[in-house]
Coordinates of C-alpha atoms and ligand atoms in Angstrom, one line a residue:
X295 CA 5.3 10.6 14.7
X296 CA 6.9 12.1 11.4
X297 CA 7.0 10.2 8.0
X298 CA 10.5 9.2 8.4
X299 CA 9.3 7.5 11.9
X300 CA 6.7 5.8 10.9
X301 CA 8.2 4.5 7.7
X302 CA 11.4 3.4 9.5
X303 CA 9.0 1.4 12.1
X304 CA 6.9 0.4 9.6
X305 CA 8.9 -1.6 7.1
X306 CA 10.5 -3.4 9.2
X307 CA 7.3 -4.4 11.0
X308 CA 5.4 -5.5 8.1
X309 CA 9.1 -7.6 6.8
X310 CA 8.3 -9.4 10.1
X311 CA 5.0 -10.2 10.5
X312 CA 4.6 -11.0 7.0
X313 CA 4.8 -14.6 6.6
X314 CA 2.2 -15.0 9.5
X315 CA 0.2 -12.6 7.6
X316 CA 0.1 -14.9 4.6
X317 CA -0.3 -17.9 6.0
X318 CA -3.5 -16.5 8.2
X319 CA -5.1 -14.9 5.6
X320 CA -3.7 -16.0 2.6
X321 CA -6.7 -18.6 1.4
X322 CA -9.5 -15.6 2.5
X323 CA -7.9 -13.3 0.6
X324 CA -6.8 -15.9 -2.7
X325 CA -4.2 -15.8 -4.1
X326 CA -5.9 -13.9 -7.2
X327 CA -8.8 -12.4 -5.4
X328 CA -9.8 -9.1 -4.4
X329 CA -11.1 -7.9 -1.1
X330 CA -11.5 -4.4 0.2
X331 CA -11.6 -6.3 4.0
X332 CA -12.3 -8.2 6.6
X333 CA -16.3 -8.1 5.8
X334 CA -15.1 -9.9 2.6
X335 CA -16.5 -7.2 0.5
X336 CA -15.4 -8.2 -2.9
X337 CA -14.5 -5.9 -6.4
X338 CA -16.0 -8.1 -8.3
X339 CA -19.4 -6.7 -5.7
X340 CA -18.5 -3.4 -4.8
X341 CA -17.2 -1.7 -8.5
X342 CA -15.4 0.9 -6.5
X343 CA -12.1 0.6 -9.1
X344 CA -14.7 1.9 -12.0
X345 CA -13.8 -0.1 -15.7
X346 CA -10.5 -1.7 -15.7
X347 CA -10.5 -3.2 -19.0
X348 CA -7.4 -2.3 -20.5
X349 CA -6.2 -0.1 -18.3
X350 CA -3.3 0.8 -15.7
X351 CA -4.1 0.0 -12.1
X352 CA -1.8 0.5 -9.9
X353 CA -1.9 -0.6 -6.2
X354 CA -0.5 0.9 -3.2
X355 CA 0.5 -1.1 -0.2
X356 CA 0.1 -4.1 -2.6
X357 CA 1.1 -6.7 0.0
X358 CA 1.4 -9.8 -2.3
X359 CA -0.5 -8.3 -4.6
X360 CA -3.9 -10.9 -4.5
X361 CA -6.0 -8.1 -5.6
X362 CA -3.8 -6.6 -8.9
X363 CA -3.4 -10.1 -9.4
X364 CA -7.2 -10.3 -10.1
X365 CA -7.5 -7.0 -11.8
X366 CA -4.9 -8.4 -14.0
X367 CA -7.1 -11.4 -14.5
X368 CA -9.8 -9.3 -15.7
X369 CA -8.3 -7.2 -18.1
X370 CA -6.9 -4.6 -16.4
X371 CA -3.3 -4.2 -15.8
X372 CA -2.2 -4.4 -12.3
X373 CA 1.2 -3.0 -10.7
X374 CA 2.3 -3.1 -7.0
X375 CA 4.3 -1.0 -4.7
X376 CA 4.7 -1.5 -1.2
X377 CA 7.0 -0.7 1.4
X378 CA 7.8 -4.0 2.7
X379 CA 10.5 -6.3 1.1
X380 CA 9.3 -9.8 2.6
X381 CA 5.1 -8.5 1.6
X382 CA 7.1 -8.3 -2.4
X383 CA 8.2 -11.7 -1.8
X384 CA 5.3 -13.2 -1.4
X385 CA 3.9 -11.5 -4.3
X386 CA 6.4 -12.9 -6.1
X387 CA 6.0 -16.3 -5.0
X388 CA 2.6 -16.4 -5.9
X389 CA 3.0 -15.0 -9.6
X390 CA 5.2 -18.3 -10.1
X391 CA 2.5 -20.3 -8.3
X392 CA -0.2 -18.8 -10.2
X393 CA 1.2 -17.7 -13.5
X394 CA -0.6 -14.4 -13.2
X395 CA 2.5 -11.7 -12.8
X396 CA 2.4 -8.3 -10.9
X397 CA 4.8 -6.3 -11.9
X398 CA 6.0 -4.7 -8.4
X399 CA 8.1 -2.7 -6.9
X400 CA 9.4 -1.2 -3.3
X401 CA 9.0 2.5 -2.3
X402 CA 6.5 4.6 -0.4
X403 CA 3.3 6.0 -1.1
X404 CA 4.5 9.6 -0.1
X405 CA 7.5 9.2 -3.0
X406 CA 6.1 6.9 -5.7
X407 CA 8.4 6.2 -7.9
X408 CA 6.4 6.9 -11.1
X409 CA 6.0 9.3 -14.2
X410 CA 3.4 11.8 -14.2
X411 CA 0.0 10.6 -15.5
X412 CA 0.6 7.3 -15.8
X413 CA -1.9 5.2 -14.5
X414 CA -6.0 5.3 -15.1
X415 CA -6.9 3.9 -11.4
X416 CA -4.9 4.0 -8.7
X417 CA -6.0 1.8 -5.4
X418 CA -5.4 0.8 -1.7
X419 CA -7.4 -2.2 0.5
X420 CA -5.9 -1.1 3.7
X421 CA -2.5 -0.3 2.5
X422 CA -0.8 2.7 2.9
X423 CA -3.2 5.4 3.4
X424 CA -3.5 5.1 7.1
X425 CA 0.3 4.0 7.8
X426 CA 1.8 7.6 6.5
X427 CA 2.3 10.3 8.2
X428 CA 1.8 13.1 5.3
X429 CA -1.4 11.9 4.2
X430 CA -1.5 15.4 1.8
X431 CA 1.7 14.4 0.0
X432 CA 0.4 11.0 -0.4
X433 CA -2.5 12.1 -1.9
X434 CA -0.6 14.5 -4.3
X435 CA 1.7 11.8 -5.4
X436 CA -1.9 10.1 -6.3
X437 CA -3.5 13.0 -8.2
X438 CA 0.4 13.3 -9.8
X439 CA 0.5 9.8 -11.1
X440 CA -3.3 9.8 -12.4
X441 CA -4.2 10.5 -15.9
X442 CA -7.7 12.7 -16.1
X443 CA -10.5 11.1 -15.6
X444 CA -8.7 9.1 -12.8
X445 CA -10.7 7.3 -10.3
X446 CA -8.7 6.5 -6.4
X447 CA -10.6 4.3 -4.0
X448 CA -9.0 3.4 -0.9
X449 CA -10.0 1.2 2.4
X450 CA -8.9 1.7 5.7
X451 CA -10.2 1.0 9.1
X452 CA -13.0 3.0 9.5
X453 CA -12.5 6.0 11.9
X454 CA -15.0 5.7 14.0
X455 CA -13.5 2.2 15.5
X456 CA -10.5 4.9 16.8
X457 CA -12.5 5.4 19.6
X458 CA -13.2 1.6 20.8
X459 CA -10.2 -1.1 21.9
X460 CA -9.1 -3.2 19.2
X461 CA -10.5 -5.8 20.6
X462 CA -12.6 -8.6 18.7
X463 CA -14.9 -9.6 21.5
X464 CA -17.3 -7.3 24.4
X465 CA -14.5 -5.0 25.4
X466 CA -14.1 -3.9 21.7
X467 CA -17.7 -2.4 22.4
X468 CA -17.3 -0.1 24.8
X469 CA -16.1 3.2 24.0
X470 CA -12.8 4.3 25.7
X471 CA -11.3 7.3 23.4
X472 CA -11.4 10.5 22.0
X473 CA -12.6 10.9 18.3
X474 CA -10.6 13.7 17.8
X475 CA -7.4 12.7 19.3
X476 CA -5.6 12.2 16.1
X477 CA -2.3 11.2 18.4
X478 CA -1.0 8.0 16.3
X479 CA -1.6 4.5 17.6
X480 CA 2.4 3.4 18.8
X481 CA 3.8 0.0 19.5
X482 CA 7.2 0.2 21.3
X483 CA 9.7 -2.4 22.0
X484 CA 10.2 -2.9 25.6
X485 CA 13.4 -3.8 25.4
X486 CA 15.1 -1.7 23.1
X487 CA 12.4 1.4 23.3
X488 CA 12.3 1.4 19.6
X489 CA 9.2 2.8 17.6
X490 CA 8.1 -1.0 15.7
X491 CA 4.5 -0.2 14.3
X492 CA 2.7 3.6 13.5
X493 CA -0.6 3.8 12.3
X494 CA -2.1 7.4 11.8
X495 CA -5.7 8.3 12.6
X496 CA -8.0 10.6 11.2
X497 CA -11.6 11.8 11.6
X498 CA -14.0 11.2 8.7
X499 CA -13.7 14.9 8.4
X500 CA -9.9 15.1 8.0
X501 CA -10.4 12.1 5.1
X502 CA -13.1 14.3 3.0
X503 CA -10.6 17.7 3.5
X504 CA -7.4 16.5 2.5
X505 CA -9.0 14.9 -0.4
X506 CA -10.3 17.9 -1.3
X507 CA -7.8 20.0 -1.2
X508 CA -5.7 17.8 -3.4
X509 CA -8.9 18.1 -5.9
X510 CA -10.6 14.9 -5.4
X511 CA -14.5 14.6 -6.0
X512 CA -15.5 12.1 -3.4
X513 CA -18.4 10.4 -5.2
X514 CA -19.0 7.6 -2.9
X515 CA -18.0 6.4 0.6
X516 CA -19.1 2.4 1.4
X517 CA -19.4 1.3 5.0
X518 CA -20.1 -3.1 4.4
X519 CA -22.4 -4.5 6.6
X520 CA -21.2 -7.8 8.1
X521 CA -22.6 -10.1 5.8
X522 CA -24.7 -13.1 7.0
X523 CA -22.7 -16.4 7.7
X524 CA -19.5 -15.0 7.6
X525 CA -17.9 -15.7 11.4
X526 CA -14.2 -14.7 10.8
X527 CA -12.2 -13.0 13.1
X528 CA -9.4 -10.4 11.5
X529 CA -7.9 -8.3 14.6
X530 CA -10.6 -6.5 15.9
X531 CA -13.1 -7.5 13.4
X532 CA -15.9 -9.7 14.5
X533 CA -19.5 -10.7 13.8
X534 CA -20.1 -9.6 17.2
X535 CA -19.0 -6.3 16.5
X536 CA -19.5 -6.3 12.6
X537 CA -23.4 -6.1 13.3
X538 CA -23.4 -3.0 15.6
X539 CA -21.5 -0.7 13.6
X540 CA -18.6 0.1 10.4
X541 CA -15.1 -1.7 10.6
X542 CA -14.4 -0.3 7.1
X543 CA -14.8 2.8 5.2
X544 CA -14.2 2.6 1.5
X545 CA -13.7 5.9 -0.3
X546 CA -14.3 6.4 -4.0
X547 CA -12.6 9.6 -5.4
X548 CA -12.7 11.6 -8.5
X549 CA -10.1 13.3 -10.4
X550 CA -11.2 15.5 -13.8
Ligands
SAM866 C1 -2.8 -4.6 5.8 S1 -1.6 -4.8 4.5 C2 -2.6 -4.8 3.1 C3 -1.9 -5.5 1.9 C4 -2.9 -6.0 0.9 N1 -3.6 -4.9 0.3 C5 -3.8 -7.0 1.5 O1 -5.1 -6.8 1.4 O2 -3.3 -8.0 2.0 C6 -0.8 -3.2 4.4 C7 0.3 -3.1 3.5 O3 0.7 -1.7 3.3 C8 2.1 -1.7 3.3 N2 2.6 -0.3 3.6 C9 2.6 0.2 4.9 N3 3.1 1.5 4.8 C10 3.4 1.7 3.5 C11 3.9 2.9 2.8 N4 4.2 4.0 3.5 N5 4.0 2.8 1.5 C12 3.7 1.7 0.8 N6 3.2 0.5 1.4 C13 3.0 0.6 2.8 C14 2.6 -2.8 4.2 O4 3.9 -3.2 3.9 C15 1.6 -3.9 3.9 O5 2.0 -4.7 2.9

């Protein structure tokens, strides 16, 4: 699946599905709160975005922007980008609800739509960073818009769930695919045999070598624990599967 694919499926996909999105995980997410994912794992906890007092944030894959909304609550300055019109929408709804404003715009992480050096921290909670295709450029358009000493941290699914079914209950506990068949995950209409949702896979490996070789220090990598108490399902996220092993992997990188 090339860039051009998966963005052309993707859009559209997340335009769709994005008012059942909000309304089913709206309140856990707040509308000015900040969570890395479905373990709940919060900034205000984790520290992964570094000091954002006064500085420029920007957020890729922004959604409705609950989590620049609370960097922008804190002092920082949040912006949004995301590929999805109806995701901007809601963002924007919510900046009149709340009266905390995102500045946002549409584009795509491989192309963003920014000068050079102009943010301090740039982020993603399981935004874009495993719906592109070129990972590499997307990480050079990160290093590009960074000033020096820029810090990126980024969520995704962790890798390791590639080889599992995404499936919340026992089936989603019994390994059924390669690691290393980075092959994308591909939903196709039935009826019209259109390409409607891409999501790329890579090994924990491929993560810690493309950052590298766009010059990133990777200075931490957090795998939360399913926290006690917390029963909420998310997709494939579970308690039942939250206790055995990693459903995210949050990277903190470096740039000096
Ligand atoms: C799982 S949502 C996460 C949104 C938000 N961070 C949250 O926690 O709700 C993924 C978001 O990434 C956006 N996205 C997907 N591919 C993208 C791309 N290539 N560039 C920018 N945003 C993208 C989608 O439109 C969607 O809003």
């Amino acid at each position: 699946m090339s860039e051009e694919e998966s963005r052309a499926a993707n859009g559209p996909d997340w335009d769709r599905y994005s008012d059942e999105y909000q309304a089913t995980h709206g309140d856990f997410l707040g509308d000015a709160g900040f969570v890395w994912g479905p373990e709940g794992l919060t900034e205000e906890t984790a520290r992964a975005l570094g000091p954002i007092d006064g500085r420029r944030v920007l957020e890729i894959g922004s959604g409705a922007g609950q989590c620049s909304r609370w960097v922008t609550t804190q002092g920082g300055r949040g912006f949004g980008l995301d590929l999805s019109h109806r995701q901007l929408q809601h963002s924007r709804r919510i900046d009149e609800a709340t009266g905390v404003r995102v500045p946002s715009v549409r584009g795509t992480a491989t192309a963003l739509p920014f000068a050079d050096a102009s943010f301090d921290v740039v982020f993603c909670a399981f935004g874009a960073m495993q719906f592109v295709a070129e990972l590499d450029v997307a990480l050079a358009e990160v290093a590009r818009v960074l000033r020096r000493p820029g810090r990126f941290s980024f969520s995704i699914t962790h890798p390791s769930r590639w080889v599992f079914p995404d499936d919340p209950g026992p089936a989603g506990l019994t390994a059924s695919q390669p690691y290393w068949d980075r092959r994308a995950y591909v939903e196709v209409d039935p009826d019209t045999d259109q390409v409607t949702y891409v999501e790329h896979h890579r090994t924990l490996g491929d993560w810690v070598r493309v950052l590298a070789e766009t010059g990133f220090v990777l200075s931490d990598l957090i795998e939360p624990e399913w926290p006690e108490g917390h029963d909420r399902v998310w997709g494939g996220w579970s308690r039942l599967r939250g206790q055995i092993m990693p459903g995210t992997a949050l990277f903190i990188a470096e740039l000096s």
